Coordinates of C-alpha atoms in Angstrom, one line a residue:
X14 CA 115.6 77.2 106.6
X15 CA 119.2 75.6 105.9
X16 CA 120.1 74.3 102.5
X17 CA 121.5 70.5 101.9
X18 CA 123.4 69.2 98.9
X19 CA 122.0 66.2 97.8
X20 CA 122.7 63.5 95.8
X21 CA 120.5 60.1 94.7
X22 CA 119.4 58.1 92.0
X23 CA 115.4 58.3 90.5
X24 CA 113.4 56.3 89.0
X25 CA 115.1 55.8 85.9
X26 CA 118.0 54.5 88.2
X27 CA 120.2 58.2 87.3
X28 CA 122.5 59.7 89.8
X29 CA 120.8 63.0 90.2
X30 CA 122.1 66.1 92.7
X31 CA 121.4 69.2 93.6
X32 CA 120.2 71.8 96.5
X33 CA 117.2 71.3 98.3
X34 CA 115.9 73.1 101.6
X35 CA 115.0 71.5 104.7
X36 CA 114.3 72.1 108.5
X37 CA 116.6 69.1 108.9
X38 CA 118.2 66.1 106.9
X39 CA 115.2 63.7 107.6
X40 CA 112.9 66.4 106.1
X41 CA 114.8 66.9 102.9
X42 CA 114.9 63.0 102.6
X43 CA 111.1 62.7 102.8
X44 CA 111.3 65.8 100.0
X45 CA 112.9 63.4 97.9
X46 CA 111.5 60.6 98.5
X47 CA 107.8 62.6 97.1
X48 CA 109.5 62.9 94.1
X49 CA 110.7 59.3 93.3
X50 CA 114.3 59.9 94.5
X51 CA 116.2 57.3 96.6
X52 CA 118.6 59.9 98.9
X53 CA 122.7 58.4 98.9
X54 CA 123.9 61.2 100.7
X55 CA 122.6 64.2 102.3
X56 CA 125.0 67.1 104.0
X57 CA 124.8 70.6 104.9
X58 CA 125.3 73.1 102.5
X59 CA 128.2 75.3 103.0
X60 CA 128.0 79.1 104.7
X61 CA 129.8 80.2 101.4
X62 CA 126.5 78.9 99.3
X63 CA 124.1 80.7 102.0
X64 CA 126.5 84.5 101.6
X65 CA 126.1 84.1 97.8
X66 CA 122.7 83.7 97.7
X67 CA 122.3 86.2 100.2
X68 CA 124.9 88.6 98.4
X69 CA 122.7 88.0 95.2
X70 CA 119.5 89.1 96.6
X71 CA 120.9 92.3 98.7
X72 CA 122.2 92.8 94.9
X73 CA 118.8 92.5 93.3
X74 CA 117.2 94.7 95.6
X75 CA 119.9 97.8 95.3
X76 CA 119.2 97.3 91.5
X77 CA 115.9 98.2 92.3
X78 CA 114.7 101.1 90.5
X79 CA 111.6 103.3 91.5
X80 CA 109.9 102.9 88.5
X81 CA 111.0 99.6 87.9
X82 CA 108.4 97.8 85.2
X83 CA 105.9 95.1 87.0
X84 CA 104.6 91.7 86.2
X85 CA 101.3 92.4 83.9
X86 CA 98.1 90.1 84.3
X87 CA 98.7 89.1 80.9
X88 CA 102.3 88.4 81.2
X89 CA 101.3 85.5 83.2
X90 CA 98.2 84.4 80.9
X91 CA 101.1 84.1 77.6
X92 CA 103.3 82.6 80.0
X93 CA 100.9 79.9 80.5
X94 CA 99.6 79.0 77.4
X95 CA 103.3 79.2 75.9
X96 CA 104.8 76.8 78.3
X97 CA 101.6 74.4 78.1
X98 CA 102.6 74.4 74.4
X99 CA 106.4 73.6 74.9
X100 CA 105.3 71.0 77.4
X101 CA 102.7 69.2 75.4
X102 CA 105.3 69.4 72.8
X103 CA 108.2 67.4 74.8
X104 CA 110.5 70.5 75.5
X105 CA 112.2 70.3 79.1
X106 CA 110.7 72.5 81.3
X107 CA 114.6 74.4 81.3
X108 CA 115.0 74.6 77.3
X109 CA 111.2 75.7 77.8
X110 CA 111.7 78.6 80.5
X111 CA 114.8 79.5 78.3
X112 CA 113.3 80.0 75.3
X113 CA 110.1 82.0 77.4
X114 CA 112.6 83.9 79.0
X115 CA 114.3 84.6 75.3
X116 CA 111.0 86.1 74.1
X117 CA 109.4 88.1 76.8
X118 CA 109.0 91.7 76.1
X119 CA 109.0 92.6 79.6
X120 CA 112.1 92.9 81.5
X121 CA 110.5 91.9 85.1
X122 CA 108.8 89.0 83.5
X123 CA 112.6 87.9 82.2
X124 CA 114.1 88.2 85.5
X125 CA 111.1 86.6 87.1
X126 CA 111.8 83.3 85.0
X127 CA 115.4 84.1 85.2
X128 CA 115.3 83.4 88.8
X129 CA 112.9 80.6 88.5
X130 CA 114.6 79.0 86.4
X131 CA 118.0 79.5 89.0
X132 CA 116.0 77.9 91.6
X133 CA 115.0 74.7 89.3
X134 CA 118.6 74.6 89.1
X135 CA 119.6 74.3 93.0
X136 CA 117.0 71.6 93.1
X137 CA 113.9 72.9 93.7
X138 CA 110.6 72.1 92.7
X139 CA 108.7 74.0 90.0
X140 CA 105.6 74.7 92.4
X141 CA 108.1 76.3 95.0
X142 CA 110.1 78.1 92.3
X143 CA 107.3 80.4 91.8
X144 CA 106.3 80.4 94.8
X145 CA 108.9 82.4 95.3
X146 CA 107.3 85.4 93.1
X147 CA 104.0 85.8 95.4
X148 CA 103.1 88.9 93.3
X149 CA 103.6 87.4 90.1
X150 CA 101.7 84.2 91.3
X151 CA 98.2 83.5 92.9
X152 CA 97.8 81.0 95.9
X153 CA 95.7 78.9 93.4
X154 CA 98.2 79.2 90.6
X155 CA 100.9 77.7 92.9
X156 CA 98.5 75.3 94.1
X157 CA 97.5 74.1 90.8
X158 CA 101.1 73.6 89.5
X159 CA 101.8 71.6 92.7
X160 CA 98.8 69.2 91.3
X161 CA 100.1 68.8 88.0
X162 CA 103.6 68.7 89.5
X163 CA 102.2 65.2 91.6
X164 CA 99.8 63.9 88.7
X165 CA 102.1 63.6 85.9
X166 CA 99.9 66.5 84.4
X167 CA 101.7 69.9 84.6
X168 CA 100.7 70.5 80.5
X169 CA 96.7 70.1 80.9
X170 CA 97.2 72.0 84.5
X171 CA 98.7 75.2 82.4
X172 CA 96.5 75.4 79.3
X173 CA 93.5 75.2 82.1
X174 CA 95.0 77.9 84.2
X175 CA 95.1 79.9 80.8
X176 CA 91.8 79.5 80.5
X177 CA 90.8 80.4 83.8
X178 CA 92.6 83.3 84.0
X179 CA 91.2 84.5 80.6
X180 CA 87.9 84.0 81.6
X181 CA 88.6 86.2 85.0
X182 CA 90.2 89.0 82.4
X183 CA 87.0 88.6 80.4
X184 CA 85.0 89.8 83.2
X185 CA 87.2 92.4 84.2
X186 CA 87.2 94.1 81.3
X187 CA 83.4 93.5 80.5
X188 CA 82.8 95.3 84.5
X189 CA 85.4 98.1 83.2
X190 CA 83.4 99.1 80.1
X191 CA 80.1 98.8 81.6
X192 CA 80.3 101.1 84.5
X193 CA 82.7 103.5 82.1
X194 CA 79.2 105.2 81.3
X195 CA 77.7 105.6 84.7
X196 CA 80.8 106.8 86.2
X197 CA 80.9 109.7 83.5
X198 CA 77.7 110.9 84.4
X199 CA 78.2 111.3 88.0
X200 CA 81.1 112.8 87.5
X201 CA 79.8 115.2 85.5
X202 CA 77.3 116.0 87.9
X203 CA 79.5 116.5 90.9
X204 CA 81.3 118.9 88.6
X205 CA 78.5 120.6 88.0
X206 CA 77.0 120.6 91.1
X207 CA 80.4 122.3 92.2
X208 CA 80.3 124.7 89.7
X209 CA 76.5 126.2 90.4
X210 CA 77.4 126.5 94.1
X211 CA 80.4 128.4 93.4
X212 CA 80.0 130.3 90.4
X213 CA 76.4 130.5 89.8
X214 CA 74.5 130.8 92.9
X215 CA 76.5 133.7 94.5
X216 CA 75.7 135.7 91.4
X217 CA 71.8 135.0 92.5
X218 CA 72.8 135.9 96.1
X219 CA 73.6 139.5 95.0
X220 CA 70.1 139.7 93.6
X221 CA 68.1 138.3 96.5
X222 CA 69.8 140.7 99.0
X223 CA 68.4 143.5 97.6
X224 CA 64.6 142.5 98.0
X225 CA 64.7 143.0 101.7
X226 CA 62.2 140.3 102.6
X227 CA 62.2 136.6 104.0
X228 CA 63.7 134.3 101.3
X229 CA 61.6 130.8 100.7
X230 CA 63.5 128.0 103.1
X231 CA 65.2 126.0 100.1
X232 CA 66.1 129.4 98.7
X233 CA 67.9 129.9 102.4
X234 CA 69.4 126.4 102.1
X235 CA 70.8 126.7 99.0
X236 CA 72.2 130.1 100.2
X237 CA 73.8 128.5 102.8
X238 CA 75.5 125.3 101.3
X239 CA 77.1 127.7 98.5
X240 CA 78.5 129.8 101.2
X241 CA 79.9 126.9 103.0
X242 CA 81.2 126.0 99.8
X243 CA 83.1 128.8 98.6
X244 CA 83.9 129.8 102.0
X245 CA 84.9 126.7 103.4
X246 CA 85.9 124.2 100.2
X247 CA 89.0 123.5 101.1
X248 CA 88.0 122.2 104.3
X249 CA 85.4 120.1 102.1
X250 CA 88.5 118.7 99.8
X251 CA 90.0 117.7 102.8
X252 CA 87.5 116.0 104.4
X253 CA 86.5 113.9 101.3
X254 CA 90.7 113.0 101.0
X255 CA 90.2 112.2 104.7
X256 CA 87.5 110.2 104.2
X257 CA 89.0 108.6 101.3
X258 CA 91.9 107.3 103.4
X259 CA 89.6 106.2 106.4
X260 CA 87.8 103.9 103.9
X261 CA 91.5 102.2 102.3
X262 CA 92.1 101.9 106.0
X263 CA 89.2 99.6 106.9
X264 CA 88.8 97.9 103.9
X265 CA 92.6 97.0 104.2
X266 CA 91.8 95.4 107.7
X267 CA 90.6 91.9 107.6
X268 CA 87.3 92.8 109.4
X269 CA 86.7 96.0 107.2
X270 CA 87.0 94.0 103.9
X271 CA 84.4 91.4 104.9
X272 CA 82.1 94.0 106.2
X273 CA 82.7 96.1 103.1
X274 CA 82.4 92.5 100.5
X275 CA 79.5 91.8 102.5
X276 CA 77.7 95.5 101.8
X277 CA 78.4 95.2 98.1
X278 CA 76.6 92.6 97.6
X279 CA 73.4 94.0 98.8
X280 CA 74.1 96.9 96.4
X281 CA 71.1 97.4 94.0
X282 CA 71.8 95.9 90.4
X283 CA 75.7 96.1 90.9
X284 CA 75.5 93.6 93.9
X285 CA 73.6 91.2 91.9
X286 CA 76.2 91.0 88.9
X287 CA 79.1 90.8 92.2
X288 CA 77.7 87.5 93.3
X289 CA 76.9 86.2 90.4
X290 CA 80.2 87.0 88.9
X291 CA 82.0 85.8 92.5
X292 CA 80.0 82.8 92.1
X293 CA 80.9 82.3 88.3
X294 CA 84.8 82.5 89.3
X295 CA 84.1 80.4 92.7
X296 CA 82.3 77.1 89.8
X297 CA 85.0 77.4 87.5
X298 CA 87.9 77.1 89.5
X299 CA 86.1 74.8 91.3
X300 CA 85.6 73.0 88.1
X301 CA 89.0 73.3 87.3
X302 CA 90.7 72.0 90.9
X303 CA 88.6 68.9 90.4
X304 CA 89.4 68.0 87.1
X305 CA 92.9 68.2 88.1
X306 CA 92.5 65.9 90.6
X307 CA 92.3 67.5 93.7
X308 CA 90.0 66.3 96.4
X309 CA 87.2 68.1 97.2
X310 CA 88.2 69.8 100.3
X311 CA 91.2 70.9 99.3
X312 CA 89.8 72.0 96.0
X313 CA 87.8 74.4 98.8
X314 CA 90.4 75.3 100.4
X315 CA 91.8 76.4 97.3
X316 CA 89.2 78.0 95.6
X317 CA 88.6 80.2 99.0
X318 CA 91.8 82.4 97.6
X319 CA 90.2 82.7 94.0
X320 CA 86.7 84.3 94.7
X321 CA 88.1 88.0 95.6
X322 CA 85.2 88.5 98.1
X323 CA 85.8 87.6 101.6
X324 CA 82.4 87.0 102.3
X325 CA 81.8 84.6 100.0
X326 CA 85.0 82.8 100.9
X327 CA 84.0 82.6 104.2
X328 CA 80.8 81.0 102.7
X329 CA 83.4 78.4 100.8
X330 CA 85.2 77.8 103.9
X331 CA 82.3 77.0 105.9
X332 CA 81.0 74.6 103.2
X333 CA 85.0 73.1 103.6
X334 CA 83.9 72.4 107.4
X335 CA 80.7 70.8 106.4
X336 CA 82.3 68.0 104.1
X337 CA 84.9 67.6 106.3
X338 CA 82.2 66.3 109.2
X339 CA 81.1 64.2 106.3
X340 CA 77.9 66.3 105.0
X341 CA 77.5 66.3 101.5
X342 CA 78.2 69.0 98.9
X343 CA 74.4 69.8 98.4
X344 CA 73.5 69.4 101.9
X345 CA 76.7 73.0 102.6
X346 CA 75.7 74.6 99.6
X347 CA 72.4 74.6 100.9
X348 CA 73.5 75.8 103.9
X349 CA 75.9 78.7 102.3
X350 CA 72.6 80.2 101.3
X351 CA 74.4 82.2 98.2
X352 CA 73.1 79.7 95.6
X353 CA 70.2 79.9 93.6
X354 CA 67.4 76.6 93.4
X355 CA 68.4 76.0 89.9
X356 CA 72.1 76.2 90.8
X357 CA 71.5 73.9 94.0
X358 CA 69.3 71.3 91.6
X359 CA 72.3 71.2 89.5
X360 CA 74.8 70.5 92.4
X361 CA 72.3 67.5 93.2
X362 CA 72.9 66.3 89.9
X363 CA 76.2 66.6 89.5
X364 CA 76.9 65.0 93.1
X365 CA 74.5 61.7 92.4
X366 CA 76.0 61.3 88.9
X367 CA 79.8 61.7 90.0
X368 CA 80.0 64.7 87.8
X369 CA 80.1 67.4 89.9
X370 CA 83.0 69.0 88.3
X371 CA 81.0 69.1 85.0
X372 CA 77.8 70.7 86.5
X373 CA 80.4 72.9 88.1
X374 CA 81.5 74.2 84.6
X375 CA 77.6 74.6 84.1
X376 CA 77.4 76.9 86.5
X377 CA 80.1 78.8 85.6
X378 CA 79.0 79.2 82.2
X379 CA 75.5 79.7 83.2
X380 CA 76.8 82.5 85.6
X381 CA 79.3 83.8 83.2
X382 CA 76.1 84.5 80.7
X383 CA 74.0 86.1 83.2
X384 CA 76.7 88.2 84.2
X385 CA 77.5 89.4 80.3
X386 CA 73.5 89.5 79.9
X387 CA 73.5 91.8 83.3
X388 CA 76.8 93.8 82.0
X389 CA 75.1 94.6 78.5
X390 CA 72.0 96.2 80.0
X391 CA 73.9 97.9 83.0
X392 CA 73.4 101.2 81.4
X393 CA 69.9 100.3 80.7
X394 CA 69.4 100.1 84.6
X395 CA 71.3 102.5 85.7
X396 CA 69.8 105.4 83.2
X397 CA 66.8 106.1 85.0
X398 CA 68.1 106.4 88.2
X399 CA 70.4 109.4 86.9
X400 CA 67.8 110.7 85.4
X401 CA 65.9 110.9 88.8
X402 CA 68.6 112.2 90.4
X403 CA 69.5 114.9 88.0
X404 CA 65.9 115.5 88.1
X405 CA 66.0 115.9 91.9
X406 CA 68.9 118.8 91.7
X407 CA 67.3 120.8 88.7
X408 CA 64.4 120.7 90.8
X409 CA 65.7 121.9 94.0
X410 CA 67.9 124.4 92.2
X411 CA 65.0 125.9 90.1
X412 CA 62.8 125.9 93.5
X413 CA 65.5 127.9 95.4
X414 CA 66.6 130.3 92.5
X415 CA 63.2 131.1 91.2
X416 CA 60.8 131.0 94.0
X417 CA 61.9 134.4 95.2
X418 CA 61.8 135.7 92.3
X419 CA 58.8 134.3 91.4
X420 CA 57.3 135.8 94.7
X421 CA 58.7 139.5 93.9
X422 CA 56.8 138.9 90.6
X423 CA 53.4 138.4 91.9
X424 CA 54.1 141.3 94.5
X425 CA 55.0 143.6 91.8
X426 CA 51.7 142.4 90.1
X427 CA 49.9 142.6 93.5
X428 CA 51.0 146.6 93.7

């Protein structure tokens, strides 16, 4: 879109100016006018403007490096609390982005509010100043700063979105450490199996040739996968890379990942700690969208971006649809058929009362405790099924190694 050099007077009756963009004059006048400005004069910037800023950015992506240090997860969270503390304190929003800029240890996060605060400059709003940064910034990060951007409330918006975002880190980090376990055990068993196939029975198959007779079917099996194996493992690799790939692929198309959100949910005791920790992050920022201020459909629309499950976003849309035709908020989430009776009887509550966004935060925390609860005694669950399984392969490899012999045995005795 074109720029347009501004100037007008706000609330406070001071000449203000600056660079705003616009699909046409009228457009940037109504811009204004959304932020308490009365427009005296709009005109189009000039080309020269439009070549610099273009000149800058070809310039900032040559400088480009390969390696080039990202944004971290908790680069934004310090970012957040910090500024709500400048804010709350009565720093400007420049002196505050200065002096975060100033102490960032990451050189991506400086140039990141380097540029944001650039774009302040020129006129912009905070809200689409980071929008600018998609990677840096979530849909419903930006969409909460634009709320506290038209409430007057920008300092309670970033101290909640601190919150929130150390809450979704909490959970993270608590699914990390749970499955660390469970993940080293199957991988040690795929090693293993690898090994035994490879190294261990070949050695066996020297031995059975020479007894001349019909070996037991598993015995024969077994015989045949390790061939395969050490005959053919590269061709195994390849398929498992190729498979790999196939499965980025789909998930990465927009049908694949809701089929593939959808599956995981039905997982046995992972898919139940999924929903519930979906559903914890789908209450709080619920919770935290109408606190803010936002009305309820929106908030929905909003919160469909948070959840990280398409399936269950598609379940927040669809409740989105049902308020819109004027249903209430129990009557979808009844509907949505992810909620639990307690959960739905505290929805009913918190609609009647006026409260929802406090029963939300109920739910979340209720959720958030189930989910630690579930997280705590993941290994608990998982441990017997490992142990059947690595029961199951002892069992077949002890049946296909020493069944033949055991039969040679009782021949031997038989003679």
């Amino acid at each position: 879109m074109p720029n347009f050099n501004y100037r007008g007077r706000d609330s406070g009756g001071q000449i203000t100016q600056g660079l705003l963009e616009g699909a046409s004059p009228a457009a940037v006048a109504d811009a204004l006018a959304g932020r308490g400005i009365i427009p005296l004069s709009i005109s189009p910037a000039p080309e020269s403007a439009k070549d610099n800023a273009a000149g800058s950015s070809l310039n900032s992506l040559a400088s480009l490096q390969i390696f080039k240090q990202k944004v971290e997860h908790i680069d934004v969270l310090m970012f957040s609390r910090q500024i709500h503390t400048l804010l709350k304190a009565g720093v400007p929003i420049m002196r505050s982005l200065t002096g975060l800029q100033e102490s960032s240890n990451n050189p991506a996060m400086k140039e990141v509010i380097q540029e944001v605060r650039e774009s302040l400059d020129s006129g912009r709003e905070l809200s689409v100043s980071l929008a600018r940064h998609p990677k840096v910034f979530s849909p419903f990060y930006l969409s909460m700063v634009r709320v506290g951007e038209m409430t007057g409330r920008l300092e309670e918006i970033f101290i909640r979105l601190f919150e929130h975002m150390e809450f979704e880190s909490f959970m993270k980090q608590q699914i990390k450490s749970a499955l660390r376990y469970p993940s080293f055990v199957i991988a040690a068993m795929v090693i293993a199996m690898f090994v035994v196939n490879i190294f261990v029975i070949p050695a066996f198959a020297k031995v059975f040739a020479g007894f001349n007779t019909e070996l037991p079917l598993m015995t024969r099996m077994l015989l045949g996968f390790s061939n395969f194996m050490v005959n053919w493992w590269y061709m195994l690799l390849a398929a498992m890379a190729g498979a790999f790939f196939l499965f980025r692929s789909w998930v990465a198309t927009k049908a694949g990942r809701y089929q593939w959100d959808k599956i995981k949910l039905g997982f046995p005791i992972a898919g139940k700690i999924i929903r519930k920790a979906t559903l914890a992050r789908f209450a709080r920022s619920f919770a935290l969208a109408a606190r803010s201020g936002v009305p309820i459909i929106q908030a929905m629309t909003t919160v469909a971006q948070t959840v990280d499950n398409d399936y269950i976003a598609r379940k927040v849309e669809g409740m989105r649809e049902g308020v819109e035709r004027g249903e209430s908020v129990l009557r979808v989430a009844v509907s949505a058929g992810v909620f639990t009776p307690v959960v739905l009887q505290m929805i009913a509550v918190g609609e009647e009362s006026g409260a929802l966004d406090d029963m939300m935060e109920e739910i979340a925390t209720m959720y958030q405790n189930e989910v630690e609860y579930e997280l705590k005694t993941l290994a608990q669950q998982i441990e017997p099924i490992l142990i059947t399984l690595l029961g199951i392969m002892v069992l077949i490899l002890a049946l296909g190694i020493f069944l033949p012999i055991w039969d040679l045995g009782k021949a031997a005795i038989k003679k």
